[in-house]
Coordinates of N, CA and C in Angstrom, one line a residue:
X1 N -148.6 73.7 162.4 CA -147.1 73.6 162.4 C -146.6 73.8 163.8
X2 N -145.7 73.0 164.2 CA -145.1 73.1 165.6 C -144.2 74.3 165.7
X3 N -144.0 74.7 166.9 CA -143.0 75.9 167.1 C -141.6 75.5 166.7
X4 N -141.3 74.2 166.9 CA -140.0 73.8 166.4 C -139.8 73.9 164.9
X5 N -140.8 73.4 164.2 CA -140.8 73.5 162.7 C -140.8 75.0 162.3
X6 N -141.5 75.8 163.0 CA -141.5 77.3 162.6 C -140.2 77.9 162.9
X7 N -139.6 77.5 164.0 CA -138.2 78.0 164.3 C -137.2 77.6 163.3
X8 N -137.3 76.3 162.9 CA -136.4 75.8 161.8 C -136.6 76.6 160.5
X9 N -137.8 77.0 160.2 CA -138.1 77.8 159.0 C -137.4 79.2 159.1
X10 N -137.6 79.8 160.3 CA -136.9 81.1 160.5 C -135.4 81.0 160.4
X11 N -134.9 79.9 161.0 CA -133.4 79.7 160.9 C -133.0 79.5 159.5
X12 N -133.7 78.7 158.8 CA -133.4 78.4 157.3 C -133.4 79.7 156.5
X13 N -134.4 80.6 156.8 CA -134.5 81.8 156.1 C -133.3 82.7 156.4
X14 N -132.9 82.7 157.7 CA -131.7 83.6 158.1 C -130.4 83.1 157.5
X15 N -130.3 81.7 157.5 CA -129.0 81.2 156.9 C -129.0 81.4 155.4
X16 N -130.1 81.2 154.7 CA -130.0 81.4 153.3 C -129.9 82.9 152.9
X17 N -130.4 83.8 153.8 CA -130.2 85.2 153.6 C -128.7 85.5 153.6
X18 N -128.0 84.9 154.5 CA -126.5 85.1 154.6 C -125.8 84.5 153.4
X19 N -126.3 83.3 153.0 CA -125.7 82.7 151.8 C -126.0 83.5 150.5
X20 N -127.2 84.0 150.4 CA -127.6 84.9 149.3 C -126.7 86.2 149.2
X21 N -126.5 86.7 150.4 CA -125.6 87.9 150.5 C -124.2 87.6 150.0
X22 N -123.7 86.4 150.5 CA -122.4 86.0 150.1 C -122.3 85.8 148.6
X23 N -123.3 85.1 148.0 CA -123.3 84.8 146.6 C -123.4 86.1 145.8
X24 N -124.2 87.1 146.3 CA -124.3 88.4 145.6 C -122.9 89.1 145.6
X25 N -122.3 89.1 146.7 CA -121.0 89.8 146.9 C -120.0 89.1 145.9
X26 N -120.0 87.8 145.9 CA -119.0 87.1 145.0 C -119.3 87.4 143.6
X27 N -120.6 87.4 143.2 CA -121.0 87.7 141.8 C -120.6 89.1 141.4
X28 N -120.8 90.1 142.3 CA -120.5 91.4 141.9 C -119.0 91.9 142.2
X29 N -118.3 91.0 142.8 CA -116.9 91.3 143.2 C -116.1 91.7 141.9
X30 N -115.5 92.9 142.0 CA -114.7 93.3 140.9 C -115.4 93.9 139.7
X31 N -116.7 93.9 139.7 CA -117.5 94.5 138.6 C -117.8 96.0 139.0
X32 N -117.5 96.8 138.1 CA -117.9 98.2 138.3 C -119.3 98.4 137.6
X33 N -120.1 99.2 138.1 CA -121.4 99.4 137.5 C -122.6 99.1 138.4
X34 N -123.7 98.9 137.7 CA -124.9 98.7 138.5 C -125.1 97.2 138.9
X35 N -125.9 97.0 139.9 CA -126.2 95.7 140.4 C -127.7 95.4 140.1
X36 N -128.1 95.9 138.9 CA -129.4 95.7 138.5 C -129.8 94.2 138.4
X37 N -129.0 93.4 137.8 CA -129.3 92.0 137.6 C -129.4 91.3 139.0
X38 N -128.5 91.6 139.9 CA -128.6 91.0 141.2 C -129.8 91.4 142.0
X39 N -130.2 92.6 141.8 CA -131.5 93.1 142.5 C -132.7 92.4 141.9
X40 N -132.8 92.4 140.6 CA -133.9 91.8 139.9 C -133.9 90.3 140.3
X41 N -132.8 89.6 140.2 CA -132.7 88.2 140.6 C -133.2 88.0 142.0
X42 N -132.8 88.8 142.9 CA -133.2 88.7 144.3 C -134.7 88.8 144.5
X43 N -135.3 89.7 143.8 CA -136.8 89.8 143.8 C -137.5 88.6 143.2
X44 N -136.9 88.1 142.1 CA -137.5 86.9 141.4 C -137.4 85.7 142.3
X45 N -136.3 85.5 143.0 CA -136.1 84.3 143.9 C -137.0 84.5 145.1
X46 N -137.1 85.7 145.6 CA -138.1 86.0 146.7 C -139.5 85.7 146.3
X47 N -139.9 86.1 145.1 CA -141.2 85.8 144.6 C -141.5 84.3 144.5
X48 N -140.5 83.5 144.1 CA -140.6 82.1 144.0 C -140.8 81.5 145.4
X49 N -140.1 82.0 146.4 CA -140.3 81.5 147.8 C -141.7 81.9 148.3
X50 N -142.2 83.1 148.0 CA -143.5 83.5 148.4 C -144.6 82.6 147.8
X51 N -144.4 82.3 146.5 CA -145.4 81.4 145.8 C -145.4 80.0 146.4
X52 N -144.3 79.5 146.7 CA -144.2 78.2 147.3 C -144.8 78.2 148.7
X53 N -144.6 79.2 149.5 CA -145.2 79.3 150.8 C -146.7 79.4 150.7
X54 N -147.2 80.2 149.8 CA -148.6 80.4 149.6 C -149.3 79.1 149.1
X55 N -148.7 78.4 148.2 CA -149.2 77.1 147.7 C -149.3 76.1 148.9
X56 N -148.3 76.1 149.7 CA -148.3 75.2 150.8 C -149.3 75.5 151.9
X57 N -149.5 76.8 152.2 CA -150.4 77.2 153.2 C -151.9 77.2 152.7
X58 N -152.1 77.6 151.5 CA -153.5 77.8 151.0 C -154.1 76.6 150.4
X59 N -153.3 75.6 150.1 CA -153.8 74.4 149.5 C -153.4 73.2 150.4
X60 N -154.0 72.1 150.2 CA -153.6 70.9 150.9 C -152.8 70.0 150.0
X61 N -152.3 70.5 148.9 CA -151.6 69.7 147.9 C -150.2 69.4 148.3
X62 N -149.6 70.2 149.2 CA -148.2 70.0 149.6 C -148.1 69.8 151.1
X63 N -147.1 69.0 151.6 CA -146.9 68.9 153.0 C -146.4 70.2 153.6
X64 N -146.7 70.4 154.9 CA -146.4 71.7 155.5 C -144.9 72.0 155.6
X65 N -144.1 71.0 155.6 CA -142.6 71.3 155.6 C -142.1 72.0 154.4
X66 N -142.9 71.9 153.3 CA -142.5 72.6 152.0 C -142.5 74.1 152.2
X67 N -143.3 74.6 153.2 CA -143.3 76.0 153.5 C -141.9 76.5 154.0
X68 N -141.3 75.6 154.7 CA -139.9 75.9 155.2 C -138.9 76.0 154.0
X69 N -139.1 75.2 153.0 CA -138.3 75.3 151.8 C -138.6 76.7 151.1
X70 N -139.9 77.1 151.0 CA -140.2 78.4 150.5 C -139.6 79.5 151.3
X71 N -139.6 79.4 152.6 CA -139.0 80.4 153.5 C -137.5 80.5 153.2
X72 N -136.8 79.3 153.0 CA -135.4 79.3 152.7 C -135.1 80.0 151.4
X73 N -136.0 79.7 150.4 CA -135.8 80.3 149.1 C -136.0 81.8 149.1
X74 N -137.0 82.2 149.9 CA -137.3 83.6 150.1 C -136.1 84.3 150.7
X75 N -135.5 83.7 151.7 CA -134.3 84.2 152.4 C -133.1 84.4 151.5
X76 N -133.0 83.4 150.6 CA -131.9 83.5 149.6 C -132.1 84.7 148.7
X77 N -133.3 84.9 148.3 CA -133.7 86.1 147.4 C -133.4 87.4 148.2
X78 N -133.8 87.4 149.4 CA -133.6 88.6 150.2 C -132.1 88.9 150.4
X79 N -131.3 87.9 150.6 CA -129.9 88.1 150.7 C -129.3 88.6 149.5
X80 N -129.7 88.1 148.4 CA -129.2 88.4 147.1 C -129.6 89.9 146.7
X81 N -130.9 90.2 146.8 CA -131.4 91.5 146.3 C -131.2 92.6 147.3
X82 N -131.3 92.3 148.6 CA -131.3 93.4 149.6 C -129.9 94.0 149.6
X83 N -128.9 93.2 149.6 CA -127.5 93.8 149.7 C -127.1 94.5 148.4
X84 N -127.6 94.0 147.3 CA -127.3 94.6 146.0 C -127.9 95.9 145.9
X85 N -129.2 96.0 146.2 CA -129.9 97.3 146.1 C -129.4 98.3 147.1
X86 N -129.0 97.9 148.3 CA -128.5 98.8 149.4 C -127.1 99.3 148.9
X87 N -126.3 98.4 148.5 CA -124.9 98.9 148.0 C -125.0 99.8 146.9
X88 N -125.9 99.5 145.9 CA -126.1 100.4 144.7 C -126.6 101.8 145.2
X89 N -127.5 101.8 146.1 CA -128.1 103.1 146.6 C -127.0 103.9 147.2
X90 N -126.2 103.3 148.1 CA -125.1 104.0 148.8 C -124.1 104.5 147.8
X91 N -123.8 103.7 146.8 CA -122.8 104.1 145.8 C -123.3 105.3 145.0
X92 N -124.6 105.5 144.9 CA -125.1 106.6 144.1 C -125.0 107.9 144.9
X93 N -125.0 107.8 146.2 CA -125.0 109.0 147.0 C -123.6 109.6 147.1
X94 N -123.4 110.9 147.0 CA -122.1 111.5 147.2 C -121.6 111.2 148.6
X95 N -120.3 111.1 148.8 CA -119.7 110.7 150.1 C -120.3 111.5 151.3
X96 N -120.5 112.8 151.1 CA -121.0 113.6 152.2 C -122.5 113.3 152.5
X97 N -123.2 112.6 151.7 CA -124.6 112.3 151.9 C -124.9 110.8 152.1
X98 N -123.8 110.0 152.3 CA -124.0 108.5 152.5 C -124.7 108.2 153.8
X99 N -124.4 109.0 154.8 CA -125.0 108.7 156.1 C -126.5 109.0 156.0
X100 N -126.9 110.1 155.3 CA -128.3 110.4 155.1 C -129.0 109.4 154.3
X101 N -128.3 108.9 153.3 CA -128.9 107.8 152.4 C -129.1 106.6 153.2
X102 N -128.1 106.2 154.0 CA -128.2 105.0 154.9 C -129.4 105.1 155.8
X103 N -129.5 106.3 156.5 CA -130.6 106.5 157.4 C -132.0 106.4 156.7
X104 N -132.1 107.0 155.5 CA -133.3 106.9 154.7 C -133.6 105.5 154.3
X105 N -132.6 104.7 153.9 CA -132.9 103.3 153.6 C -133.4 102.6 154.8
X106 N -132.8 102.7 155.9 CA -133.2 102.0 157.1 C -134.6 102.4 157.5
X107 N -134.9 103.7 157.4 CA -136.3 104.2 157.8 C -137.3 103.5 156.8
X108 N -137.0 103.6 155.5 CA -137.9 103.0 154.5 C -138.1 101.5 154.7
X109 N -137.0 100.8 155.0 CA -137.1 99.4 155.2 C -137.9 99.0 156.4
X110 N -137.7 99.7 157.5 CA -138.4 99.4 158.8 C -139.8 99.8 158.6
X111 N -140.1 101.0 158.0 CA -141.5 101.4 157.9 C -142.3 100.5 157.0
X112 N -141.7 100.1 155.9 CA -142.4 99.1 155.0 C -142.7 97.8 155.7
X113 N -141.7 97.3 156.4 CA -141.9 96.1 157.1 C -143.1 96.2 158.1
X114 N -143.0 97.3 158.9 CA -144.1 97.5 159.9 C -145.5 97.7 159.3
X115 N -145.5 98.5 158.2 CA -146.8 98.7 157.5 C -147.4 97.4 156.9
X116 N -146.6 96.7 156.2 CA -147.0 95.5 155.5 C -147.4 94.4 156.6
X117 N -146.6 94.3 157.6 CA -147.0 93.3 158.7 C -148.2 93.7 159.4
X118 N -148.4 95.0 159.6 CA -149.6 95.5 160.2 C -150.8 95.3 159.4
X119 N -150.7 95.6 158.1 CA -151.9 95.3 157.2 C -152.2 93.8 157.1
X120 N -151.2 93.0 157.1 CA -151.5 91.5 157.1 C -152.1 91.1 158.4
X121 N -151.6 91.5 159.5 CA -152.2 91.2 160.8 C -153.6 91.7 160.9
X122 N -153.8 92.9 160.4 CA -155.2 93.5 160.5 C -156.2 92.7 159.6
X123 N -155.7 92.3 158.5 CA -156.6 91.5 157.6 C -157.0 90.2 158.2
X124 N -156.0 89.5 158.8 CA -156.3 88.2 159.5 C -157.2 88.4 160.7
X125 N -156.9 89.4 161.5 CA -157.7 89.7 162.7 C -159.2 90.1 162.2
X126 N -159.3 90.9 161.2 CA -160.6 91.2 160.7 C -161.4 90.0 160.3
X127 N -160.7 89.1 159.5 CA -161.3 87.9 159.0 C -161.8 87.0 160.2
X128 N -160.9 86.9 161.2 CA -161.3 86.0 162.3 C -162.4 86.6 163.2
X129 N -162.4 87.9 163.4 CA -163.4 88.5 164.3 C -164.7 88.9 163.6
X130 N -164.8 88.9 162.3 CA -166.0 89.3 161.6 C -166.5 88.2 160.7
X131 N -166.2 86.9 161.0 CA -166.7 85.8 160.2 C -166.1 85.6 158.8
X132 N -165.0 86.3 158.5 CA -164.4 86.1 157.2 C -163.5 84.9 157.2
X133 N -162.9 84.7 156.1 CA -162.1 83.5 155.9 C -160.6 83.9 156.1
X134 N -159.9 83.2 157.0 CA -158.5 83.4 157.3 C -157.7 83.1 156.0
X135 N -158.2 82.1 155.3 CA -157.5 81.7 154.0 C -157.6 82.9 153.0
X136 N -158.7 83.6 153.0 CA -158.8 84.7 152.0 C -157.9 85.9 152.5
X137 N -157.8 86.1 153.8 CA -156.9 87.1 154.3 C -155.5 86.8 154.0
X138 N -155.1 85.5 154.2 CA -153.8 85.1 153.8 C -153.5 85.2 152.3
X139 N -154.5 84.9 151.5 CA -154.3 85.0 150.1 C -154.0 86.5 149.8
X140 N -154.7 87.4 150.4 CA -154.5 88.8 150.2 C -153.1 89.2 150.6
X141 N -152.6 88.7 151.7 CA -151.2 89.0 152.1 C -150.2 88.5 151.1
X142 N -150.4 87.2 150.6 CA -149.5 86.7 149.7 C -149.5 87.4 148.3
X143 N -150.7 87.8 147.9 CA -150.9 88.5 146.6 C -150.2 89.9 146.7
X144 N -150.4 90.6 147.8 CA -149.7 91.9 148.0 C -148.2 91.7 148.0
X145 N -147.7 90.7 148.7 CA -146.3 90.4 148.8 C -145.7 90.1 147.4
X146 N -146.5 89.3 146.6 CA -146.1 89.0 145.3 C -146.0 90.2 144.4
X147 N -147.1 91.0 144.5 CA -147.1 92.2 143.7 C -146.0 93.2 144.0
X148 N -145.6 93.3 145.3 CA -144.5 94.1 145.7 C -143.2 93.5 145.1
X149 N -143.0 92.2 145.1 CA -141.8 91.6 144.5 C -141.8 91.9 143.0
X150 N -142.9 91.8 142.3 CA -142.9 92.1 140.9 C -142.6 93.6 140.6
X151 N -143.2 94.5 141.5 CA -142.9 95.9 141.3 C -141.4 96.1 141.6
X152 N -140.8 95.4 142.5 CA -139.4 95.6 142.8 C -138.6 95.2 141.6
X153 N -139.0 94.1 140.9 CA -138.2 93.6 139.7 C -138.3 94.7 138.6
X154 N -139.5 95.3 138.4 CA -139.6 96.3 137.4 C -138.9 97.6 137.7
X155 N -139.0 98.0 139.0 CA -138.3 99.2 139.4 C -136.7 99.0 139.3
X156 N -136.3 97.8 139.8 CA -134.8 97.6 139.8 C -134.2 97.6 138.4
X157 N -135.0 97.4 137.4 CA -134.4 97.4 136.0 C -134.0 98.9 135.6
X158 N -134.5 99.8 136.4 CA -134.1 101.2 136.1 C -132.8 101.6 136.8
X159 N -132.2 100.8 137.6 CA -130.9 101.1 138.2 C -129.8 101.3 137.2
X160 N -129.1 102.4 137.3 CA -128.0 102.7 136.4 C -126.7 102.9 137.2
X161 N -125.6 102.6 136.6 CA -124.3 102.8 137.3 C -124.0 104.3 137.4
X162 N -123.4 104.6 138.5 CA -123.0 106.0 138.7 C -121.9 106.3 137.7
X163 N -122.0 107.5 137.1 CA -121.0 107.9 136.1 C -119.7 108.2 136.8
X164 N -118.6 107.6 136.3 CA -117.3 107.9 136.8 C -116.8 109.3 136.3
X165 N -116.1 110.1 137.2 CA -115.6 111.4 136.8 C -114.8 111.3 135.5
X166 N -114.9 112.3 134.6 CA -114.1 112.3 133.4 C -112.6 112.2 133.7
X167 N -111.9 111.4 132.9 CA -110.5 111.3 133.0 C -110.0 110.5 134.2
X168 N -110.9 109.9 135.0 CA -110.6 109.1 136.2 C -111.1 107.7 136.0
X169 N -110.3 106.8 135.6 CA -110.8 105.4 135.5 C -111.1 104.8 136.9
X170 N -112.1 103.9 136.9 CA -112.4 103.3 138.2 C -111.2 102.5 138.8
X171 N -111.1 102.6 140.1 CA -110.0 101.8 140.8 C -110.5 100.4 141.0
X172 N -109.7 99.4 140.4 CA -110.2 98.0 140.6 C -110.1 97.6 142.1
X173 N -111.0 96.7 142.4 CA -111.0 96.2 143.8 C -109.7 95.5 144.2
X174 N -109.0 94.9 143.2 CA -107.8 94.2 143.5 C -106.7 95.0 144.1
X175 N -106.8 96.3 143.9 CA -105.8 97.3 144.4 C -105.9 97.3 146.0
X176 N -107.2 97.2 146.5 CA -107.4 97.2 147.9 C -107.1 95.9 148.5
X177 N -107.4 94.8 147.8 CA -107.1 93.5 148.3 C -105.6 93.2 148.5
X178 N -104.8 93.8 147.7 CA -103.4 93.5 147.7 C -102.7 94.4 148.8
X179 N -103.4 95.4 149.3 CA -102.8 96.2 150.4 C -102.7 95.5 151.7

């Protein structure tokens, strides 16, 4: 794959991430309660993108540009699920602990990205330096990514809305829009 094609893939993923975030915000606009469905849907769409990328890279059945479509689909899932889960997490935290919750989320996201990327890179380097198959190493990376997406779908189903204080109905979003 050329660097131009790879750059287009990254751009497509970034653009669809923004589109996914916008769709998620529009879907959840005005709804009080949990964003469970949005988070689960985000993980499911991400999984579909990973599967498409894996099939393109690990088999010769699909042209290489199909991996870009998979990357775009994965970006859409990230935009949809990432914002829903982050917003839901911050809503669960008391106001005085939202900064701490935000910091913990950032740390967990950055650490997970670094660890998974490091493991994937180590698997590929090991395969290349010790006579293993790069295809097998990539298969391991894709399987791990898929398993994490499935685990995310299962865990996200446990999200519950924050209970409103007794005698205090939730304030509709339209009140703030009209101001």
